[in-house]
Structures are given as C-alpha cells and as structure tokens.
C-alpha cells in the first residue's frame, strides 16, 4: 500500500527558532511550506514552555508562523530519505511521505554528556534535562541541586531552578575564570547579551560559582545522594538531591549526514545562503555551529528566503549573521573542554549507557567503527547520541556514517519503506 | 492548586498533578524507569527524548519514553526490565 504523500515547495525539519524563522520567511512569499517536528508543539528546546510563559520574541515568531499559513506536522519524526526530494516520517503508527522542492534542516542541538564515576545513577540528569523535567511538572522546591559542566546553559538553568524554589549550593564550571573573563569582555560587543548577563547575575546572586571545577564522582546506592567536587585541585563532598550536569551542546547532525551533507569540524558546512553541498538542501541554527537563539533566528531567515529564491532579502541579513556568529565562536572558545575531564572515568565507568559498555572495553579499540563492531557501543536505542560525542572527546573518535533509520521506528514502518525498493 | 490524578507505578498507587509526564511520576515515586543490561537502575537523563534512559512499560507496552508521555488517570506504569 502506498504511504500518504504530501507535497511542499519548501519543507523544514525542526520547529525550534531556526526552523520557525525559515518556514515563516519562505511561506510569506506565497510558497507552500511545511514544518515537521517530533515534539507535540513548536518552539524546540529553548522555547519549550507553555505559551503563557513565552518571551515576547517567542510569541511574536509563533504568531508570525501561524499567519504565514505554514502547514505544521507535529509529533512526527523523520527517519529516512528513500530517494531524492522525499523524506519518510512516522507519526503514531503511520508512515507519511513528504515530497519537497527545497529542504531546510533545522535539527537543533542536544546536551553533551561526559562520563564520570556514578553518572548513571538516577537523579544525575542533564542541566537542560533537569530544566525540561521541571517544566514538565517535576516539583523542585526545597531540593538541593548541584549544577555542573560547562557553558552558559548552566547559569540559565541554575537561575531557573532557583526561581522554582530549588536550593543551588554550587555551580561548577570547568572553564577557568580567565576563559570566562575573555568571553565576558567579548560580550561588550553584543549589547543584547549584556542586558541578558546583567539580568542573569541578579537571578544568580548568592549562588557560588566555582570555576576550574567539576564533579569527580557521584555517590548513592539506588539514587544520587552526594557528589565529590574537584574545585581548583581540591576535593570536597556535597550532599544533594539532583545533579544537573551538561557540557555545553552538540549539534544534531544525524539527518544532515544521512542526506550527504558535508561536515566540517563537527558542523554542517554551508555557503552564504545556508545551502549545504547538496543542491536544494539548506541548514540553519545549531547544526552549522552552536550559537544560540539569535544566530538561529538569523540563519533560519536567510535559509527560508534563499530557499524561496528571495536572495536580495537574504543578503540584507548577512551582516547581522556575522555578528551573531562571532558570538558563537567566542562561546565555543570559552567552553573548550579541559584535558582533566578525560581522566575522570575509571575502568568500570559505563560509557555507552544503552549497552552498558565500560571504559576499559572501549580503551582497547582505535576507532568508533571498531568499538561498535566489537562491543556494540553506540548501537543501542540512542544510536550513539550520548556516547558518540563522549567518545569523540575521550578517544578522538569520529562517527563516520549514519544509516537509516536515523531514529528507532516500528518494524512496520521500515517494512513500508523496503516494500517500495 | 492543580488537580491530582492517580496512576499505578510498579503496582502501587501514586498521586501526581494532572499534566505531568510519566518521567516526572517515576521520579516522584522514586522508582527506576528502567533496569540496564547489567542490572543498574536508571532514570531520565536528557529530558528531551533522545537518550532512551527513561524507557518504561506503560499499560503493558515496553520501551515508552516516559519524558515524552503525559500521565493519564489509571495508567499502569512499570520499570522497563
């Protein structure tokens, strides 16, 4: 049986800020535009909260997306490209074929996690992960939360958790004051960022921010009870209910790689108009370089306008993008991971959480491919989304190829694709 | 105050605010979402549906990502073995 098919002039994958901006600008010119996302609503990770809590910027873009008459396909997950200009997506128990003229990939980013002893204990959660859980109803009032890792997300998460009544005894940032100060000085060039930073500083007053600090071990029997912090070379133990731990972000490049997009230094390579090396396939936001919401909105608009053939309007945004991308580069420098973090796992520390592959078994191998073949590392349901970036940092391994389906789907959905081939 | 609903977690009734996800219910109930290949208890990590650590059995259906599913009254949730 044929899968139901929908045709689009421009199809956007991912409904975070970059995808919303891309779809909106493409559709405002009168084209038939669709936007697909596996979440139940638009907003991505950063604009996840309910509409009442949205920032003015998020509200404005949401309204603009609606009035541009973009067809929204939410709760739908793209998993394969059976042939050129067609994507397959699964929704509930059904497979849909999405045909497109131009494609814009706005697949966003996820948190980077690094293994350390005890990191698999329940209540050791990502920084963004804990925020997402609290946003979806986890009561946090009065709970002690240590926030650790690297990057500006830690500060935003700590401020959010405290606003919700959590006690945050410490934020452990692996970067040095020096690296942060350089980034802070760099902020002077970005007026919008300064007011954000000042607001954040007010929200964080009274919370200890320790630099050159990280969690060396998480302790507990059934769930987390305390953490050992390495703070400028000294070890100290802190009791806590949750550890919110993330090491900045890593772009979601699985779908771009599947479609043949070239990757450079971990990011999707694009030209001035956000077009990848694959003709008609554009990419915007975090996958071209983690840069936050401002860069994503500008990239997205350029991609949407370019995909719609409105190159003059796209060009008008180039200088704004240069500024946003300079911020992204400064951010990346500030969040560079220190070597000491490579020494944290013991031989027994699980690195691949899906298949329970400890550090000692991976150490024997020389590449991601060899480790996968011999240990099943990265072959569980997350398909290397957690251990891939971790082994990249620990062992300098590079994930080489991506095979469909890019996300676990039902066997019936796979059958519906092979039947056509 | 928000309305409470009751579901069953590993056989025991648990009351949670309406609208929370199953991952939140498991955390409130202090139950592991899944047991790993080597028998470790595991709970949510990414909170956004990519890590698969929060998989549970819902009404007999295994491998449901609890961070993506909202609780319903009477739902039967079990630790994914």
Coordinates of N, CA, C and O in Angstrom, one line a residue, chain A residues 238-409:
Chain A
X238 N 29.7 17.2 48.6 CA 28.4 18.0 48.8 C 27.2 17.1 48.7 O 27.1 16.3 47.8
X239 N 26.4 17.1 49.7 CA 25.1 16.4 49.7 C 24.1 17.0 48.7 O 24.1 18.3 48.7
X240 N 23.4 16.3 47.9 CA 22.4 16.9 47.0 C 21.4 15.9 46.6 O 21.6 14.6 46.7
X241 N 20.2 16.4 46.1 CA 19.1 15.5 45.6 C 19.3 15.3 44.1 O 18.9 14.2 43.7
X242 N 19.7 16.3 43.4 CA 19.9 16.2 42.0 C 21.3 16.8 41.6 O 21.7 17.7 42.2
X243 N 21.8 16.2 40.5 CA 23.0 16.8 39.9 C 22.5 17.1 38.5 O 22.1 16.2 37.7
X244 N 22.6 18.4 38.1 CA 22.2 18.8 36.8 C 23.5 19.1 36.0 O 24.2 20.1 36.3
X245 N 23.9 18.2 35.1 CA 25.2 18.2 34.6 C 25.3 18.1 33.0 O 24.8 17.1 32.5
X246 N 25.8 19.1 32.4 CA 25.9 19.1 30.9 C 27.1 19.9 30.5 O 27.4 20.9 31.1
X247 N 27.7 19.4 29.4 CA 28.9 20.0 28.9 C 28.6 20.7 27.6 O 29.0 20.3 26.5
X248 N 27.9 21.9 27.7 CA 27.6 22.6 26.5 C 26.7 21.8 25.6 O 26.1 20.8 26.0
X249 N 26.7 22.1 24.3 CA 25.8 21.5 23.4 C 26.6 20.8 22.2 O 27.7 21.2 21.9
X250 N 25.9 19.9 21.6 CA 26.5 19.2 20.4 C 25.4 19.2 19.4 O 24.2 18.9 19.7
X251 N 25.7 19.6 18.1 CA 24.6 19.7 17.1 C 24.1 18.4 16.7 O 24.8 17.3 16.7
X252 N 22.8 18.3 16.3 CA 22.2 17.1 15.8 C 22.5 17.0 14.3 O 21.8 17.7 13.5
X253 N 23.5 16.3 13.9 CA 23.9 16.2 12.5 C 23.5 14.9 11.9 O 23.9 14.7 10.7
X254 N 22.8 14.0 12.6 CA 22.5 12.7 12.0 C 21.7 12.8 10.7 O 22.1 12.1 9.7
X255 N 20.7 13.6 10.6 CA 19.9 13.7 9.4 C 20.7 14.4 8.3 O 20.7 13.8 7.2
X256 N 21.4 15.5 8.6 CA 22.2 16.1 7.5 C 23.2 15.1 7.0 O 23.4 15.0 5.7
X257 N 23.9 14.3 7.8 CA 24.8 13.3 7.4 C 24.2 12.3 6.5 O 24.7 11.9 5.4
X258 N 23.0 11.8 6.9 CA 22.3 10.8 6.1 C 22.0 11.3 4.7 O 22.0 10.6 3.7
X259 N 21.7 12.6 4.6 CA 21.4 13.2 3.3 C 22.6 13.6 2.5 O 22.5 14.1 1.4
X260 N 23.8 13.3 3.0 CA 25.0 13.5 2.3 C 25.6 14.9 2.5 O 26.6 15.3 1.8
X261 N 25.2 15.6 3.5 CA 25.8 17.0 3.8 C 27.2 16.8 4.3 O 27.4 16.0 5.2
X262 N 28.0 17.7 3.8 CA 29.4 17.7 4.3 C 29.5 18.3 5.7 O 28.9 19.3 6.0
X263 N 30.3 17.6 6.5 CA 30.6 18.1 7.9 C 32.0 18.6 8.0 O 32.9 17.9 7.5
X264 N 32.1 19.8 8.6 CA 33.5 20.3 8.9 C 33.6 20.7 10.3 O 32.8 21.4 10.8
X265 N 34.6 20.2 11.0 CA 34.8 20.4 12.5 C 33.5 20.1 13.3 O 33.2 20.9 14.2
X266 N 32.8 19.1 12.9 CA 31.6 18.7 13.7 C 30.3 19.4 13.3 O 29.3 19.1 13.7
X267 N 30.5 20.5 12.4 CA 29.3 21.2 12.0 C 28.9 21.0 10.5 O 29.8 20.7 9.7
X268 N 27.7 21.2 10.2 CA 27.3 21.1 8.8 C 27.9 22.3 8.0 O 27.7 23.5 8.4
X269 N 28.5 22.1 6.9 CA 29.1 23.2 6.1 C 28.1 23.8 5.2 O 27.4 23.0 4.5
X270 N 28.0 25.1 5.2 CA 27.0 25.8 4.4 C 27.7 27.0 3.7 O 28.7 27.5 4.1
X271 N 27.0 27.4 2.6 CA 27.5 28.6 1.9 C 26.8 29.9 2.5 O 26.1 29.8 3.5
X272 N 27.0 31.0 1.8 CA 26.5 32.3 2.4 C 25.0 32.2 2.5 O 24.4 32.9 3.3
X273 N 24.3 31.4 1.7 CA 22.9 31.4 1.7 C 22.4 30.2 2.5 O 21.2 29.7 2.4
X274 N 23.2 29.6 3.3 CA 22.9 28.5 4.2 C 22.7 27.2 3.5 O 22.1 26.3 4.0
X275 N 23.1 27.2 2.2 CA 22.9 25.9 1.4 C 24.1 25.0 1.7 O 25.2 25.4 1.7
X276 N 23.8 23.7 1.8 CA 24.8 22.7 2.0 C 25.4 22.3 0.7 O 25.0 22.8 -0.4
X277 N 26.3 21.4 0.7 CA 26.9 20.9 -0.6 C 25.9 20.1 -1.4 O 26.1 19.9 -2.6
X278 N 24.8 19.7 -0.8 CA 23.7 19.0 -1.5 C 22.8 20.1 -2.0 O 22.2 20.9 -1.3
X279 N 22.6 20.2 -3.4 CA 21.8 21.2 -4.0 C 20.4 21.2 -3.5 O 19.8 20.1 -3.4
X280 N 19.9 22.4 -3.1 CA 18.5 22.4 -2.6 C 18.3 22.1 -1.2 O 17.2 22.1 -0.7
X281 N 19.3 21.6 -0.5 CA 19.2 21.3 0.9 C 20.0 22.4 1.7 O 21.2 22.6 1.6
X282 N 19.2 23.1 2.6 CA 19.8 24.1 3.4 C 19.9 23.7 4.9 O 19.2 22.7 5.3
X283 N 20.7 24.4 5.6 CA 20.8 24.1 7.1 C 20.9 25.4 7.9 O 21.6 26.3 7.4
X284 N 20.3 25.4 9.0 CA 20.3 26.6 9.8 C 20.3 26.3 11.3 O 19.8 25.3 11.7
X285 N 20.9 27.2 12.1 CA 20.8 27.1 13.5 C 22.0 26.3 14.0 O 23.1 26.3 13.4
X286 N 21.8 25.6 15.2 CA 22.9 24.9 15.9 C 23.7 24.0 15.0 O 24.9 23.9 15.2
X287 N 23.1 23.2 14.0 CA 23.9 22.3 13.3 C 25.0 22.9 12.5 O 26.0 22.3 12.1
X288 N 24.9 24.2 12.2 CA 26.0 24.9 11.4 C 27.0 25.5 12.4 O 28.1 26.0 12.0
X289 N 26.8 25.3 13.7 CA 27.7 25.9 14.7 C 26.9 26.4 15.9 O 26.0 27.2 15.7
X290 N 27.1 25.8 17.1 CA 26.2 26.1 18.2 C 26.4 27.6 18.5 O 27.5 28.1 18.8
X291 N 25.3 28.4 18.4 CA 25.4 29.8 18.6 C 24.2 30.4 19.3 O 24.1 31.6 19.4
X292 N 23.2 29.6 19.7 CA 22.1 30.1 20.4 C 21.0 30.7 19.6 O 21.1 30.6 18.3
X293 N 20.0 31.3 20.2 CA 18.8 31.6 19.6 C 18.9 32.8 18.6 O 18.3 32.8 17.5
X294 N 19.8 33.7 18.9 CA 19.9 34.9 18.0 C 20.5 34.5 16.6 O 20.0 34.8 15.6
X295 N 21.6 33.7 16.7 CA 22.2 33.2 15.4 C 21.2 32.3 14.7 O 21.0 32.4 13.5
X296 N 20.4 31.5 15.4 CA 19.5 30.6 14.8 C 18.4 31.3 14.0 O 18.0 30.9 12.9
X297 N 17.9 32.4 14.7 CA 16.8 33.2 14.0 C 17.3 33.8 12.7 O 16.6 33.9 11.7
X298 N 18.5 34.3 12.7 CA 19.1 34.9 11.5 C 19.4 33.9 10.4 O 18.9 34.0 9.3
X299 N 20.1 32.8 10.8 CA 20.3 31.7 9.9 C 19.1 31.2 9.2 O 19.0 31.0 8.0
X300 N 18.1 31.0 10.1 CA 16.8 30.5 9.6 C 16.1 31.4 8.6 O 15.7 30.9 7.5
X301 N 16.1 32.7 8.9 CA 15.5 33.6 7.9 C 16.3 33.6 6.6 O 15.7 33.6 5.5
X302 N 17.6 33.6 6.7 CA 18.4 33.6 5.4 C 18.1 32.3 4.6 O 17.8 32.3 3.4
X303 N 18.0 31.2 5.3 CA 17.7 29.9 4.6 C 16.4 29.9 4.0 O 16.2 29.5 2.9
X304 N 15.4 30.4 4.8 CA 14.0 30.5 4.2 C 13.9 31.4 3.0 O 13.2 31.0 2.0
X305 N 14.5 32.5 3.1 CA 14.4 33.5 2.0 C 15.2 32.9 0.8 O 14.7 33.0 -0.4
X306 N 16.4 32.3 1.0 CA 17.1 31.8 -0.1 C 16.4 30.6 -0.8 O 16.4 30.5 -2.0
X307 N 15.8 29.8 0.1 CA 15.1 28.6 -0.5 C 13.9 29.1 -1.3 O 13.5 28.4 -2.3
X308 N 13.3 30.3 -1.0 CA 12.2 30.8 -1.7 C 12.7 31.7 -2.9 O 11.9 32.3 -3.6
X309 N 14.0 31.7 -3.1 CA 14.6 32.5 -4.2 C 14.7 34.0 -4.0 O 14.9 34.7 -4.9
X310 N 14.4 34.4 -2.7 CA 14.5 35.9 -2.4 C 15.9 36.2 -1.9 O 16.0 36.6 -0.8
X311 N 16.9 36.2 -2.8 CA 18.2 36.3 -2.4 C 18.6 37.7 -1.9 O 19.4 37.9 -1.1
X312 N 17.9 38.7 -2.5 CA 18.2 40.1 -2.1 C 17.9 40.3 -0.6 O 18.7 40.9 0.1
X313 N 16.7 39.8 -0.3 CA 16.3 40.0 1.2 C 17.2 39.2 2.1 O 17.5 39.6 3.2
X314 N 17.7 38.0 1.6 CA 18.6 37.2 2.3 C 19.9 37.9 2.6 O 20.4 37.9 3.7
X315 N 20.4 38.5 1.5 CA 21.7 39.2 1.6 C 21.6 40.3 2.7 O 22.6 40.6 3.4
X316 N 20.5 41.0 2.8 CA 20.3 42.1 3.8 C 20.6 41.6 5.2 O 20.8 42.4 6.1
X317 N 20.5 40.3 5.5 CA 20.8 39.8 6.8 C 22.2 39.3 7.1 O 22.5 38.9 8.2
X318 N 23.0 39.4 6.1 CA 24.4 38.8 6.2 C 25.2 39.5 7.3 O 25.9 38.8 8.0
X319 N 25.1 40.8 7.4 CA 25.9 41.5 8.5 C 25.4 41.1 9.9 O 26.2 40.9 10.8
X320 N 24.1 41.0 10.0 CA 23.6 40.6 11.3 C 24.1 39.2 11.7 O 24.4 38.9 12.8
X321 N 24.2 38.3 10.7 CA 24.7 37.0 10.9 C 26.1 37.0 11.3 O 26.5 36.2 12.2
X322 N 26.9 37.8 10.7 CA 28.3 37.9 11.0 C 28.5 38.2 12.5 O 29.3 37.5 13.2
X323 N 27.8 39.1 13.0 CA 27.9 39.5 14.4 C 27.4 38.3 15.3 O 28.1 38.0 16.3
X324 N 26.3 37.7 15.0 CA 25.8 36.6 15.8 C 26.8 35.4 15.8 O 27.0 34.7 16.8
X325 N 27.4 35.2 14.6 CA 28.3 34.1 14.5 C 29.7 34.3 15.2 O 30.3 33.4 15.7
X326 N 30.1 35.6 15.3 CA 31.3 35.9 16.1 C 31.0 35.6 17.6 O 31.9 35.0 18.3
X327 N 29.8 35.8 18.0 CA 29.4 35.5 19.4 C 29.5 33.9 19.6 O 30.1 33.4 20.6
X328 N 29.0 33.2 18.6 CA 29.1 31.7 18.6 C 30.5 31.2 18.7 O 30.8 30.3 19.5
X329 N 31.4 31.8 18.0 CA 32.8 31.4 18.0 C 33.4 31.7 19.4 O 34.2 30.9 19.9
X330 N 33.1 32.8 19.9 CA 33.7 33.2 21.3 C 33.1 32.2 22.3 O 33.9 31.8 23.2
X331 N 31.9 31.9 22.2 CA 31.3 30.9 23.1 C 32.0 29.6 23.0 O 32.3 29.0 24.1
X332 N 32.2 29.1 21.8 CA 32.9 27.8 21.7 C 34.3 27.8 22.3 O 34.7 26.9 23.0
X333 N 35.0 28.9 22.1 CA 36.3 29.0 22.8 C 36.2 29.0 24.3 O 37.0 28.3 25.0
X334 N 35.2 29.7 24.8 CA 35.1 29.7 26.3 C 34.7 28.4 26.9 O 35.1 28.1 28.0
X335 N 34.0 27.6 26.1 CA 33.5 26.3 26.6 C 34.4 25.1 26.2 O 34.1 23.9 26.4
X336 N 35.6 25.4 25.7 CA 36.5 24.3 25.4 C 36.8 23.4 26.6 O 37.0 23.9 27.7
X337 N 36.7 22.1 26.4 CA 36.8 21.1 27.5 C 38.3 20.9 27.9 O 39.1 20.8 27.1
X338 N 38.5 20.9 29.2 CA 39.9 20.7 29.7 C 40.2 19.3 29.7 O 39.4 18.4 29.9
X339 N 41.5 19.0 29.6 CA 42.0 17.6 29.5 C 41.7 16.8 30.7 O 41.5 15.6 30.6
X340 N 41.7 17.4 31.9 CA 41.5 16.6 33.1 C 40.2 15.8 33.0 O 40.1 14.8 33.7
X341 N 39.2 16.3 32.3 CA 37.9 15.6 32.2 C 38.1 14.3 31.6 O 37.2 13.4 31.8
X342 N 39.1 14.1 30.7 CA 39.3 12.8 30.1 C 39.8 11.7 31.1 O 39.7 10.6 30.8
X343 N 40.3 12.2 32.2 CA 40.8 11.3 33.2 C 39.8 10.8 34.2 O 40.0 10.0 35.1
X344 N 38.5 11.4 34.1 CA 37.5 11.0 35.1 C 37.0 9.6 35.1 O 36.9 9.0 36.2
X345 N 36.8 9.0 34.0 CA 36.2 7.6 34.0 C 37.2 6.7 34.6 O 38.4 6.7 34.3
X346 N 36.8 5.7 35.4 CA 37.6 4.6 35.9 C 37.3 3.5 34.9 O 36.5 3.6 34.0
X347 N 38.1 2.4 35.0 CA 37.9 1.3 34.0 C 36.4 0.8 34.0 O 35.9 0.4 33.0
X348 N 35.8 0.9 35.2 CA 34.4 0.3 35.3 C 33.3 1.3 34.9 O 32.2 0.9 34.8
X349 N 33.7 2.6 34.7 CA 32.6 3.6 34.4 C 32.0 3.3 33.1 O 32.7 3.1 32.1
X350 N 30.6 3.2 33.1 CA 29.9 2.9 31.8 C 30.1 4.1 30.9 O 29.9 5.3 31.4
X351 N 30.4 3.9 29.7 CA 30.4 5.0 28.7 C 29.2 4.9 27.8 O 28.5 5.9 27.6
X352 N 28.9 3.8 27.3 CA 27.7 3.6 26.5 C 26.6 3.1 27.5 O 26.7 2.0 28.0
X353 N 25.6 4.0 27.7 CA 24.6 3.6 28.7 C 23.6 2.7 28.2 O 22.9 2.0 29.0
X354 N 23.3 2.7 26.9 CA 22.3 1.8 26.3 C 22.8 0.3 26.5 O 22.0 -0.6 26.8
X355 N 24.1 0.1 26.1 CA 24.5 -1.3 26.1 C 25.4 -1.6 27.3 O 26.0 -2.8 27.4
X356 N 25.6 -0.7 28.2 CA 26.5 -0.9 29.4 C 27.9 -1.3 29.0 O 28.4 -2.4 29.4
X357 N 28.5 -0.5 28.2 CA 29.9 -0.8 27.8 C 30.8 0.1 28.7 O 30.8 1.3 28.6
X358 N 31.7 -0.5 29.5 CA 32.6 0.3 30.4 C 33.8 0.8 29.6 O 34.1 0.3 28.6
X359 N 34.4 1.8 30.2 CA 35.5 2.5 29.7 C 36.6 1.5 29.3 O 37.2 1.6 28.2
X360 N 36.9 0.5 30.2 CA 38.0 -0.4 29.9 C 37.8 -1.2 28.6 O 38.8 -1.5 27.9
X361 N 36.6 -1.5 28.2 CA 36.4 -2.3 27.0 C 36.6 -1.4 25.8 O 36.9 -1.9 24.7
X362 N 36.4 -0.1 25.9 CA 36.5 0.8 24.8 C 37.9 1.2 24.5 O 38.4 1.4 23.4
X363 N 38.7 1.3 25.6 CA 40.1 1.7 25.6 C 40.9 0.8 24.6 O 41.9 1.2 24.1
X364 N 40.5 -0.5 24.4 CA 41.2 -1.4 23.6 C 41.1 -1.1 22.1 O 41.8 -1.7 21.3
X365 N 40.2 -0.2 21.7 CA 39.9 0.0 20.3 C 40.4 1.3 19.8 O 40.7 2.2 20.6
X366 N 40.6 1.4 18.5 CA 41.2 2.6 17.9 C 40.3 3.5 17.1 O 40.7 4.5 16.7
X367 N 39.0 3.0 16.9 CA 38.1 3.8 16.2 C 36.7 3.6 16.7 O 36.4 2.5 17.3
X368 N 35.8 4.5 16.4 CA 34.4 4.4 16.7 C 33.8 3.1 16.0 O 33.1 2.3 16.6
X369 N 34.2 2.9 14.7 CA 33.7 1.8 14.0 C 34.1 0.4 14.7 O 33.3 -0.5 14.9
X370 N 35.4 0.3 15.0 CA 35.9 -0.9 15.6 C 35.2 -1.1 17.0 O 34.8 -2.2 17.3
X371 N 35.1 -0.1 17.7 CA 34.4 -0.2 19.0 C 33.0 -0.7 18.9 O 32.5 -1.5 19.6
X372 N 32.3 -0.1 17.8 CA 30.9 -0.5 17.6 C 30.8 -2.0 17.2 O 30.0 -2.8 17.8
X373 N 31.7 -2.4 16.3 CA 31.7 -3.8 15.9 C 32.0 -4.8 17.0 O 31.4 -5.9 17.1
X374 N 33.0 -4.4 17.8 CA 33.4 -5.4 18.8 C 32.7 -5.3 20.2 O 32.6 -6.3 20.9
X375 N 32.1 -4.2 20.5 CA 31.5 -4.0 21.8 C 30.0 -3.7 21.8 O 29.3 -3.7 22.8
X376 N 29.5 -3.3 20.6 CA 28.1 -2.8 20.5 C 28.0 -1.3 21.1 O 26.8 -0.8 21.2
X377 N 29.1 -0.7 21.4 CA 29.0 0.7 21.8 C 28.3 1.5 20.7 O 28.6 1.4 19.6
X378 N 27.3 2.3 21.2 CA 26.6 3.2 20.2 C 25.6 2.5 19.4 O 25.1 3.1 18.4
X379 N 25.3 1.2 19.7 CA 24.3 0.5 18.8 C 23.0 0.3 19.5 O 22.2 -0.4 19.0
X380 N 22.8 0.9 20.7 CA 21.6 0.8 21.4 C 20.6 1.8 20.9 O 20.8 2.4 19.8
X381 N 19.4 1.9 21.5 CA 18.4 2.8 21.0 C 18.8 4.3 20.8 O 18.2 4.9 19.9
X382 N 19.7 4.8 21.6 CA 20.1 6.2 21.4 C 21.0 6.4 20.1 O 21.2 7.5 19.7
X383 N 21.4 5.3 19.6 CA 22.2 5.2 18.4 C 23.5 6.1 18.5 O 23.8 6.8 17.5
X384 N 24.1 6.1 19.6 CA 25.3 6.9 19.8 C 25.1 8.4 20.1 O 26.1 9.1 20.1
X385 N 23.9 8.8 20.3 CA 23.7 10.2 20.5 C 24.3 10.7 21.8 O 24.7 11.9 22.0
X386 N 24.4 9.8 22.8 CA 25.0 10.2 24.1 C 26.5 9.8 24.1 O 27.4 10.6 24.3
X387 N 26.8 8.5 23.7 CA 28.2 8.1 23.8 C 29.1 8.6 22.7 O 30.3 8.6 22.8
X388 N 28.4 8.9 21.5 CA 29.2 9.4 20.4 C 30.0 10.6 20.7 O 31.3 10.6 20.6
X389 N 29.4 11.7 21.1 CA 30.1 12.9 21.5 C 31.1 12.7 22.7 O 32.2 13.3 22.7
X390 N 30.7 11.7 23.6 CA 31.6 11.4 24.7 C 32.9 10.8 24.2 O 34.0 11.1 24.6
X391 N 32.8 9.8 23.4 CA 34.0 9.1 22.9 C 34.8 9.9 21.9 O 36.0 9.8 21.8
X392 N 34.1 10.9 21.3 CA 34.8 11.8 20.4 C 35.8 12.6 21.3 O 36.9 12.8 20.9
X393 N 35.3 13.0 22.5 CA 36.2 13.8 23.4 C 37.2 12.9 24.1 O 38.4 13.2 24.1
X394 N 36.8 11.7 24.6 CA 37.7 10.8 25.3 C 38.8 10.2 24.5 O 39.9 10.1 24.9
X395 N 38.4 9.8 23.3 CA 39.3 9.0 22.4 C 39.6 9.6 21.1 O 40.3 9.0 20.2
X396 N 39.1 10.8 20.8 CA 39.2 11.5 19.5 C 38.6 10.6 18.4 O 39.1 10.7 17.2
X397 N 37.6 9.8 18.7 CA 36.9 9.1 17.6 C 35.9 9.9 16.9 O 35.3 10.8 17.4
X398 N 35.8 9.6 15.6 CA 34.8 10.3 14.8 C 33.7 9.4 14.3 O 34.0 8.4 13.7
X399 N 32.4 9.7 14.6 CA 31.4 8.9 14.0 C 31.4 9.1 12.4 O 31.4 10.2 12.0
X400 N 31.5 8.0 11.7 CA 31.8 8.1 10.3 C 30.5 8.2 9.4 O 30.4 9.1 8.5
X401 N 29.6 7.3 9.7 CA 28.5 7.3 8.8 C 27.2 7.1 9.6 O 27.2 6.7 10.7
X402 N 26.1 7.5 9.0 CA 24.8 7.3 9.6 C 24.0 6.4 8.7 O 24.0 6.6 7.5
X403 N 23.3 5.5 9.2 CA 22.4 4.7 8.4 C 21.0 4.8 8.8 O 20.7 5.1 10.0
X404 N 20.1 4.7 7.9 CA 18.6 4.8 8.2 C 18.2 3.5 9.0 O 18.9 2.5 8.7
X405 N 17.2 3.6 9.8 CA 16.5 4.8 10.2 C 17.3 5.6 11.2 O 18.1 5.1 12.0
X406 N 17.3 7.0 11.1 CA 18.1 7.8 11.9 C 17.5 7.9 13.3 O 18.0 8.4 14.2
X407 N 16.3 7.3 13.5 CA 15.7 7.2 14.8 C 15.0 5.8 14.9 O 14.4 5.4 13.9
X408 N 14.9 5.2 16.1 CA 14.2 3.9 16.1 C 12.8 4.1 15.7 O 12.1 4.9 16.2
X409 N 12.3 3.2 14.8 CA 10.9 3.3 14.4 C 10.3 1.9 14.4 O 11.1 0.9 14.6

